[in-house]
mmCIF file of C-alpha atoms in Angstrom:
data_model
loop_
_atom_site.group_PDB
_atom_site.id
_atom_site.type_symbol
_atom_site.label_atom_id
_atom_site.label_comp_id
_atom_site.label_asym_id
_atom_site.label_seq_id
_atom_site.Cartn_x
_atom_site.Cartn_y
_atom_site.Cartn_z
ATOM 1 C CA MET A 1 7.508 -17.567 6.950
ATOM 2 C CA ILE A 2 7.073 -16.761 3.564
ATOM 3 C CA ALA A 3 7.803 -18.692 0.897
ATOM 4 C CA GLY A 4 11.116 -17.221 -0.434
ATOM 5 C CA MET A 5 11.586 -15.472 2.788
ATOM 6 C CA SER A 6 14.679 -16.798 4.610
ATOM 7 C CA VAL A 7 15.095 -14.243 7.324
ATOM 8 C CA PRO A 8 12.091 -11.064 7.223
ATOM 9 C CA VAL A 9 13.403 -7.671 7.487
ATOM 10 C CA LEU A 10 10.694 -7.022 9.976
ATOM 11 C CA ALA A 11 8.245 -8.969 11.663
ATOM 12 C CA ALA A 12 5.551 -9.027 14.592
ATOM 13 C CA ALA A 13 4.200 -11.899 16.122
ATOM 14 C CA GLY A 14 1.369 -11.729 18.648
ATOM 15 C CA ILE A 15 1.269 -7.698 19.001
ATOM 16 C CA ARG A 16 -1.381 -6.739 21.342
ATOM 17 C CA LYS A 17 -2.179 -3.404 22.444
ATOM 18 C CA GLY A 18 -4.980 -1.146 24.544
ATOM 19 C CA TYR A 19 -6.450 2.136 25.592
ATOM 20 C CA GLY A 20 -8.402 2.827 28.541
ATOM 21 C CA GLY A 21 -9.113 -0.946 28.400
ATOM 22 C CA ALA A 22 -10.181 -0.932 24.656
ATOM 23 C CA PRO A 23 -8.009 -3.041 22.514
ATOM 24 C CA ALA A 24 -6.487 -1.537 19.629
ATOM 25 C CA LEU A 25 -4.307 -4.462 17.837
ATOM 26 C CA ASP A 26 -4.883 -7.736 19.198
ATOM 27 C CA GLY A 27 -2.645 -10.214 18.001
ATOM 28 C CA VAL A 28 -1.143 -9.331 15.427
ATOM 29 C CA SER A 29 1.550 -11.030 12.984
ATOM 30 C CA LEU A 30 2.933 -10.414 9.844
ATOM 31 C CA ALA A 31 6.478 -10.412 7.912
ATOM 32 C CA VAL A 32 8.121 -8.178 6.021
ATOM 33 C CA GLY A 33 11.244 -8.832 2.665
ATOM 34 C CA ALA A 34 14.062 -7.108 2.058
ATOM 35 C CA GLY A 35 13.104 -4.679 -0.745
ATOM 36 C CA GLU A 36 9.451 -5.276 -0.398
ATOM 37 C CA VAL A 37 6.598 -2.608 -1.099
ATOM 38 C CA PHE A 38 4.155 -3.948 1.565
ATOM 39 C CA GLY A 39 0.879 -2.338 1.311
ATOM 40 C CA LEU A 40 -0.660 -2.321 4.923
ATOM 41 C CA LEU A 41 -4.794 -1.320 4.524
ATOM 42 C CA GLY A 42 -7.569 -0.884 6.986
ATOM 43 C CA PRO A 43 -10.455 1.210 7.595
ATOM 44 C CA ASN A 44 -10.094 3.741 10.524
ATOM 45 C CA GLY A 45 -9.883 2.959 13.446
ATOM 46 C CA ALA A 46 -8.640 -0.278 12.207
ATOM 47 C CA GLY A 47 -4.960 0.020 14.367
ATOM 48 C CA LYS A 48 -2.957 1.062 11.307
ATOM 49 C CA THR A 49 -1.417 4.058 13.514
ATOM 50 C CA THR A 50 -1.340 2.500 16.022
ATOM 51 C CA LEU A 51 0.815 -0.989 14.653
ATOM 52 C CA ILE A 52 3.076 1.499 12.820
ATOM 53 C CA SER A 53 4.210 3.336 15.850
ATOM 54 C CA ILE A 54 5.105 -0.069 17.386
ATOM 55 C CA LEU A 55 6.667 -1.563 14.294
ATOM 56 C CA SER A 56 8.783 1.636 13.656
ATOM 57 C CA GLY A 57 10.099 1.870 17.374
ATOM 58 C CA LEU A 58 8.090 4.719 18.026
ATOM 59 C CA ALA A 59 5.561 3.064 20.994
ATOM 60 C CA PRO A 60 5.642 -0.314 22.995
ATOM 61 C CA ALA A 61 3.405 -3.349 22.950
ATOM 62 C CA ASP A 62 1.687 -4.465 25.388
ATOM 63 C CA ALA A 63 2.464 -7.953 24.248
ATOM 64 C CA GLY A 64 4.097 -9.775 21.272
ATOM 65 C CA THR A 65 7.793 -9.253 19.925
ATOM 66 C CA VAL A 66 9.247 -6.895 16.743
ATOM 67 C CA THR A 67 11.990 -8.067 15.301
ATOM 68 C CA LEU A 68 14.075 -5.485 12.857
ATOM 69 C CA PHE A 69 16.586 -7.856 10.991
ATOM 70 C CA GLY A 70 16.377 -10.680 12.991
ATOM 71 C CA LYS A 71 17.274 -8.796 16.436
ATOM 72 C CA PRO A 72 14.127 -7.934 18.758
ATOM 73 C CA PHE A 73 13.523 -4.484 18.426
ATOM 74 C CA THR A 74 11.814 -1.976 20.787
ATOM 75 C CA PRO A 75 11.556 1.884 21.666
ATOM 76 C CA ALA A 76 14.936 1.868 23.742
ATOM 77 C CA ASP A 77 17.094 -0.003 20.652
ATOM 78 C CA ARG A 78 18.098 3.271 19.066
ATOM 79 C CA ASP A 79 20.777 1.480 16.779
ATOM 80 C CA LEU A 80 18.265 -0.292 15.242
ATOM 81 C CA ARG A 81 15.915 2.709 14.974
ATOM 82 C CA ARG A 82 18.644 4.836 12.954
ATOM 83 C CA LEU A 83 17.657 1.942 10.447
ATOM 84 C CA VAL A 84 14.091 2.986 10.118
ATOM 85 C CA GLY A 85 12.403 6.304 8.028
ATOM 86 C CA ILE A 86 8.916 7.510 8.410
ATOM 87 C CA GLY A 87 7.091 9.401 5.989
ATOM 88 C CA THR A 88 4.204 10.985 8.316
ATOM 89 C CA GLN A 89 0.775 11.524 7.104
ATOM 90 C CA ASP A 90 0.970 14.881 9.100
ATOM 91 C CA LEU A 91 3.435 16.997 7.239
ATOM 92 C CA SER A 92 6.879 16.694 9.574
ATOM 93 C CA ILE A 93 8.751 19.471 7.594
ATOM 94 C CA TYR A 94 8.960 22.959 8.753
ATOM 95 C CA PRO A 95 7.282 25.404 6.080
ATOM 96 C CA ASP A 96 9.558 28.711 7.397
ATOM 97 C CA LEU A 97 12.872 26.795 6.597
ATOM 98 C CA THR A 98 14.041 26.503 2.781
ATOM 99 C CA ALA A 99 13.974 22.995 1.218
ATOM 100 C CA ARG A 100 17.557 22.269 1.700
ATOM 101 C CA GLU A 101 17.293 23.899 5.463
ATOM 102 C CA ASN A 102 14.712 21.250 6.341
ATOM 103 C CA LEU A 103 16.524 18.588 4.961
ATOM 104 C CA THR A 104 19.783 19.883 6.559
ATOM 105 C CA PHE A 105 18.226 19.939 9.624
ATOM 106 C CA PHE A 106 16.821 16.015 9.559
ATOM 107 C CA GLY A 107 20.353 15.200 8.060
ATOM 108 C CA ARG A 108 21.635 16.479 11.295
ATOM 109 C CA LEU A 109 19.240 14.836 14.150
ATOM 110 C CA TYR A 110 20.627 11.864 12.463
ATOM 111 C CA GLY A 111 24.269 12.446 13.113
ATOM 112 C CA LEU A 112 24.884 13.225 9.023
ATOM 113 C CA ARG A 113 27.608 16.167 9.015
ATOM 114 C CA GLY A 114 29.880 18.155 6.272
ATOM 115 C CA ARG A 115 30.196 17.193 2.915
ATOM 116 C CA GLU A 116 28.113 14.067 3.811
ATOM 117 C CA LEU A 117 25.253 15.877 4.881
ATOM 118 C CA ALA A 118 25.717 18.785 1.911
ATOM 119 C CA GLY A 119 26.059 15.759 -0.953
ATOM 120 C CA ARG A 120 23.118 13.872 0.229
ATOM 121 C CA VAL A 121 21.017 17.010 0.581
ATOM 122 C CA ALA A 122 21.727 17.859 -2.744
ATOM 123 C CA GLU A 123 20.996 13.928 -4.078
ATOM 124 C CA LEU A 124 17.477 14.343 -2.641
ATOM 125 C CA LEU A 125 16.544 17.807 -3.970
ATOM 126 C CA ALA A 126 16.953 16.581 -7.562
ATOM 127 C CA ALA A 127 15.438 12.944 -6.658
ATOM 128 C CA VAL A 128 12.357 14.845 -5.673
ATOM 129 C CA GLY A 129 12.296 17.639 -8.262
ATOM 130 C CA LEU A 130 13.074 20.331 -5.553
ATOM 131 C CA ALA A 131 16.830 21.052 -6.577
ATOM 132 C CA ASP A 132 15.268 24.437 -8.646
ATOM 133 C CA ARG A 133 13.502 24.883 -5.310
ATOM 134 C CA ALA A 134 16.139 24.252 -2.953
ATOM 135 C CA ASN A 135 16.443 27.566 -1.494
ATOM 136 C CA ASP A 136 12.731 28.624 -0.812
ATOM 137 C CA ARG A 137 10.383 28.552 1.830
ATOM 138 C CA ALA A 138 8.579 24.983 1.966
ATOM 139 C CA GLY A 139 5.513 27.374 3.091
ATOM 140 C CA THR A 140 5.285 28.826 -0.326
ATOM 141 C CA PHE A 141 4.859 24.865 -1.852
ATOM 142 C CA SER A 142 2.102 23.317 -3.208
ATOM 143 C CA GLY A 143 0.543 20.343 -1.699
ATOM 144 C CA GLY A 144 2.637 17.702 -3.964
ATOM 145 C CA MET A 145 5.957 19.956 -3.365
ATOM 146 C CA LYS A 146 5.323 18.940 0.214
ATOM 147 C CA ARG A 147 4.754 15.966 0.082
ATOM 148 C CA ARG A 148 7.408 15.320 -2.399
ATOM 149 C CA LEU A 149 10.103 17.244 0.606
ATOM 150 C CA ASN A 150 8.558 15.254 3.258
ATOM 151 C CA LEU A 151 9.372 12.035 1.517
ATOM 152 C CA ALA A 152 12.987 13.138 0.934
ATOM 153 C CA ALA A 153 13.164 13.998 4.904
ATOM 154 C CA ALA A 154 12.261 10.324 5.465
ATOM 155 C CA VAL A 155 15.014 8.990 3.876
ATOM 156 C CA VAL A 156 17.528 11.556 4.420
ATOM 157 C CA HIS A 157 19.617 9.078 6.791
ATOM 158 C CA ARG A 158 19.375 6.425 3.997
ATOM 159 C CA PRO A 159 16.752 3.764 6.274
ATOM 160 C CA ARG A 160 16.662 0.516 5.457
ATOM 161 C CA VAL A 161 12.936 -0.145 6.190
ATOM 162 C CA LEU A 162 10.268 3.254 5.359
ATOM 163 C CA PHE A 163 7.523 3.685 6.729
ATOM 164 C CA LEU A 164 4.841 5.735 4.242
ATOM 165 C CA ASP A 165 1.614 6.943 6.053
ATOM 166 C CA GLU A 166 -0.996 8.228 3.506
ATOM 167 C CA PRO A 167 1.966 9.777 1.190
ATOM 168 C CA THR A 168 0.265 11.010 -1.372
ATOM 169 C CA THR A 169 -2.429 12.984 0.320
ATOM 170 C CA GLY A 170 -3.592 16.146 -1.584
ATOM 171 C CA VAL A 171 -1.183 15.738 -4.205
ATOM 172 C CA ASP A 172 -1.744 16.072 -7.926
ATOM 173 C CA PRO A 173 -1.514 14.028 -10.909
ATOM 174 C CA GLN A 174 2.264 14.847 -11.380
ATOM 175 C CA SER A 175 3.362 14.640 -7.849
ATOM 176 C CA ARG A 176 2.071 11.482 -7.330
ATOM 177 C CA ASN A 177 3.292 9.979 -10.471
ATOM 178 C CA HIS A 178 6.990 11.143 -9.168
ATOM 179 C CA ILE A 179 6.057 9.723 -5.660
ATOM 180 C CA PHE A 180 5.350 6.597 -7.051
ATOM 181 C CA GLU A 181 8.688 5.962 -9.067
ATOM 182 C CA GLN A 182 10.545 7.118 -5.844
ATOM 183 C CA VAL A 183 8.982 4.239 -4.303
ATOM 184 C CA LYS A 184 9.714 1.467 -7.034
ATOM 185 C CA ALA A 185 13.187 3.475 -7.041
ATOM 186 C CA LEU A 186 13.495 2.964 -3.377
ATOM 187 C CA SER A 187 12.579 -0.768 -3.168
ATOM 188 C CA ALA A 188 14.521 -1.528 -6.622
ATOM 189 C CA ALA A 189 17.859 -0.442 -4.517
ATOM 190 C CA GLY A 190 16.653 -2.815 -1.522
ATOM 191 C CA MET A 191 14.577 -0.460 0.397
ATOM 192 C CA THR A 192 12.163 -2.316 2.486
ATOM 193 C CA VAL A 193 8.737 -0.213 2.401
ATOM 194 C CA ILE A 194 5.826 -0.410 4.546
ATOM 195 C CA TYR A 195 2.671 1.675 2.409
ATOM 196 C CA THR A 196 -0.184 2.930 3.459
ATOM 197 C CA SER A 197 -2.781 4.578 1.517
ATOM 198 C CA HIS A 198 -6.396 4.732 1.575
ATOM 199 C CA TYR A 199 -6.148 5.056 -2.527
ATOM 200 C CA MET A 200 -6.703 1.393 -3.498
ATOM 201 C CA GLU A 201 -5.297 1.834 -6.832
ATOM 202 C CA GLU A 202 -2.329 3.126 -5.423
ATOM 203 C CA VAL A 203 -1.950 -0.175 -3.367
ATOM 204 C CA GLN A 204 -2.826 -2.440 -6.311
ATOM 205 C CA SER A 205 -0.218 -0.810 -8.204
ATOM 206 C CA LEU A 206 2.533 -0.957 -5.960
ATOM 207 C CA CYS A 207 2.754 -3.678 -3.342
ATOM 208 C CA PRO A 208 2.455 -7.250 -4.151
ATOM 209 C CA ARG A 209 2.065 -8.451 -1.056
ATOM 210 C CA ILE A 210 -0.810 -6.977 0.721
ATOM 211 C CA ALA A 211 -2.523 -6.945 4.582
ATOM 212 C CA VAL A 212 -5.815 -6.222 5.286
ATOM 213 C CA LEU A 213 -6.423 -4.778 8.916
ATOM 214 C CA ASP A 214 -9.804 -4.574 10.880
ATOM 215 C CA ALA A 215 -10.490 -3.371 14.293
ATOM 216 C CA GLY A 216 -7.063 -4.385 15.283
ATOM 217 C CA ARG A 217 -6.752 -8.238 13.776
ATOM 218 C CA VAL A 218 -4.986 -9.186 10.474
ATOM 219 C CA ARG A 219 -8.278 -10.274 8.431
ATOM 220 C CA ALA A 220 -5.876 -11.268 5.315
ATOM 221 C CA CYS A 221 -2.248 -11.045 4.330
ATOM 222 C CA ASP A 222 -1.543 -12.714 0.914
ATOM 223 C CA THR A 223 0.459 -11.887 -2.717
ATOM 224 C CA LEU A 224 -2.313 -10.019 -4.682
ATOM 225 C CA PRO A 225 -3.386 -12.391 -7.277
ATOM 226 C CA ASN A 226 -4.378 -14.099 -4.411
ATOM 227 C CA LEU A 227 -6.494 -11.924 -2.418
ATOM 228 C CA LEU A 228 -8.136 -11.253 -5.593
ATOM 229 C CA LYS A 229 -9.000 -14.915 -6.565
ATOM 230 C CA THR A 230 -11.073 -14.689 -3.040
ATOM 231 C CA LEU A 231 -13.371 -12.938 -5.048
ATOM 232 C CA ASP A 232 -15.235 -13.899 -8.434
ATOM 233 C CA ALA A 233 -15.730 -12.205 -11.626
ATOM 234 C CA THR A 234 -19.101 -11.301 -13.295
ATOM 235 C CA ILE A 235 -19.555 -11.651 -16.980
ATOM 236 C CA HIS A 236 -22.231 -10.205 -18.806
ATOM 237 C CA LEU A 237 -23.506 -11.325 -21.986
ATOM 238 C CA SER A 238 -25.920 -9.851 -24.783
ATOM 239 C CA VAL A 239 -27.041 -12.515 -26.731
ATOM 240 C CA ALA A 240 -29.570 -12.672 -29.813
ATOM 241 C CA HIS A 241 -32.669 -14.796 -29.978
ATOM 242 C CA PRO A 242 -30.415 -17.595 -27.149
ATOM 243 C CA PRO A 243 -31.373 -20.770 -27.704
ATOM 244 C CA GLU A 244 -33.328 -22.907 -25.158
ATOM 245 C CA ALA A 245 -30.684 -25.434 -24.198
ATOM 246 C CA LEU A 246 -27.771 -22.003 -23.946
ATOM 247 C CA ALA A 247 -28.591 -21.470 -20.152
ATOM 248 C CA ALA A 248 -27.525 -25.329 -19.233
ATOM 249 C CA ARG A 249 -24.373 -25.585 -21.631
ATOM 250 C CA LEU A 250 -23.233 -22.055 -20.224
ATOM 251 C CA ALA A 251 -23.673 -23.224 -16.279
ATOM 252 C CA ALA A 252 -21.750 -26.854 -17.394
ATOM 253 C CA ILE A 253 -18.518 -25.013 -18.100
ATOM 254 C CA ASP A 254 -15.999 -25.678 -16.188
ATOM 255 C CA GLY A 255 -15.237 -22.535 -14.110
ATOM 256 C CA VAL A 256 -18.529 -20.872 -14.189
ATOM 257 C CA LYS A 257 -20.265 -21.028 -10.490
ATOM 258 C CA ALA A 258 -23.609 -19.553 -12.215
ATOM 259 C CA VAL A 259 -25.799 -18.306 -14.542
ATOM 260 C CA ALA A 260 -29.133 -16.140 -14.368
ATOM 261 C CA ALA A 261 -30.921 -14.684 -17.276
ATOM 262 C CA THR A 262 -30.987 -11.263 -18.054
ATOM 263 C CA ALA A 263 -33.140 -8.576 -19.866
ATOM 264 C CA VAL A 264 -30.614 -9.128 -23.162
ATOM 265 C CA GLY A 265 -28.824 -12.244 -22.233
ATOM 266 C CA PHE A 266 -26.812 -13.887 -19.351
ATOM 267 C CA GLU A 267 -25.040 -13.511 -16.313
ATOM 268 C CA LEU A 268 -22.504 -15.572 -15.027
ATOM 269 C CA VAL A 269 -20.539 -15.350 -12.130
ATOM 270 C CA ALA A 270 -16.699 -17.209 -13.152
ATOM 271 C CA ASP A 271 -13.942 -17.961 -10.813
ATOM 272 C CA ASP A 272 -11.799 -16.439 -13.848
ATOM 273 C CA ILE A 273 -12.486 -14.352 -16.493
ATOM 274 C CA ALA A 274 -9.785 -15.429 -19.268
ATOM 275 C CA PRO A 275 -10.354 -19.280 -19.866
ATOM 276 C CA ALA A 276 -14.341 -18.637 -19.059
ATOM 277 C CA LEU A 277 -14.660 -16.198 -22.067
ATOM 278 C CA ALA A 278 -12.861 -18.870 -24.215
ATOM 279 C CA ARG A 279 -15.285 -21.768 -23.209
ATOM 280 C CA ILE A 280 -18.489 -19.370 -22.946
ATOM 281 C CA ALA A 281 -17.531 -18.119 -27.065
ATOM 282 C CA ALA A 282 -17.173 -21.954 -28.031
ATOM 283 C CA ALA A 283 -20.614 -23.017 -26.300
ATOM 284 C CA CYS A 284 -22.147 -20.071 -28.308
ATOM 285 C CA ALA A 285 -20.705 -21.300 -31.422
ATOM 286 C CA GLU A 286 -21.083 -24.730 -30.328
ATOM 287 C CA LEU A 287 -25.286 -23.848 -30.396
ATOM 288 C CA GLY A 288 -25.455 -21.637 -32.841
ATOM 289 C CA ALA A 289 -26.206 -18.607 -31.051
ATOM 290 C CA GLU A 290 -25.274 -15.426 -31.793
ATOM 291 C CA LEU A 291 -22.840 -13.303 -29.629
ATOM 292 C CA THR A 292 -23.233 -9.580 -29.912
ATOM 293 C CA GLY A 293 -21.953 -8.051 -26.455
ATOM 294 C CA VAL A 294 -20.083 -9.138 -23.808
ATOM 295 C CA THR A 295 -18.696 -6.992 -20.482
ATOM 296 C CA ALA A 296 -16.537 -8.845 -17.517
ATOM 297 C CA THR A 297 -16.195 -7.267 -14.202
ATOM 298 C CA GLU A 298 -12.890 -8.493 -12.561
ATOM 299 C CA PRO A 299 -12.378 -8.624 -8.835
ATOM 300 C CA THR A 300 -10.055 -5.315 -7.586
ATOM 301 C CA LEU A 301 -8.713 -4.934 -4.462
ATOM 302 C CA GLU A 302 -11.440 -1.988 -3.165
ATOM 303 C CA ARG A 303 -13.745 -5.160 -3.702
ATOM 304 C CA VAL A 304 -11.834 -7.373 -1.656
ATOM 305 C CA PHE A 305 -11.104 -4.670 1.269
ATOM 306 C CA LEU A 306 -14.477 -4.232 1.496
ATOM 307 C CA GLU A 307 -15.676 -7.949 1.403
ATOM 308 C CA LEU A 308 -12.928 -8.305 4.540
ATOM 309 C CA THR A 309 -14.311 -5.008 6.201
ATOM 310 C CA GLY A 310 -17.592 -4.449 5.351
ATOM 311 C CA HIS A 311 -19.335 -1.824 3.767
ATOM 312 C CA ALA A 312 -20.422 0.554 6.956
ATOM 313 C CA LEU A 313 -19.389 4.093 6.954
ATOM 314 C CA ARG A 314 -16.207 4.302 9.233
ATOM 315 C CA ASP A 315 -15.725 7.823 11.114
#
């Protein structure tokens, strides 16, 4: 159980799934709270697609359990599946239908009719910035417009849990920003979003809590600040004529883990940049060292991801 989360909206425990004897998922457990934008990361072949299929009720697990709003959830639970929306990586919209016809079609699949359906379609077309193109065929749209329509189709039935798989693939910056704002608005309205992307900066910006999946296992699952704390920061100092005692003084600073001399000064490894910088400045002043330049490299989600999953190419 996560601190502050009484009953998870979505929870998986010990999920296992194999294909032809090879495990795709090997004991995956995680929990997601109400209104959370939860990041799910993993390299190619990590098991993300399989996990999403199981968590969304599209495929059964070989072992383990999934609960949705505290109830056991399997592909046979049609009523619970209506609470789930999926924005697929491969576009689900029909190019020969207009934007309005696409949303109307998906709305009817979920049982929406009449004024309720027409009102919901109009609301979504406005929300994703396609009201003025409502009667144009989706096949004539740009990549960004198609992605925005795909998102609208995923939420036409007002799901309470939304899976978004690579929702910004191939879109322009304006459409990407629009999708971000829609995700934030959906979360603020109480919808739980499970967000997968290969764009680390997206996940770092949108998701307060993140799981990293690799080889069918959860390698880490924590808040973004806690994940970033697993790596150290690097600080490069340029010092004019450093005193002999400076290296030892820098190494003695609380939070500094290592000091190495460079051609222009020193490279420091520290666990937190802000307090380290203040102490470094004080140490230099104390010894009369002239500090001429400082650059700092903070941990990023991409660095954490590569540390957990490796640097080798995945095809």
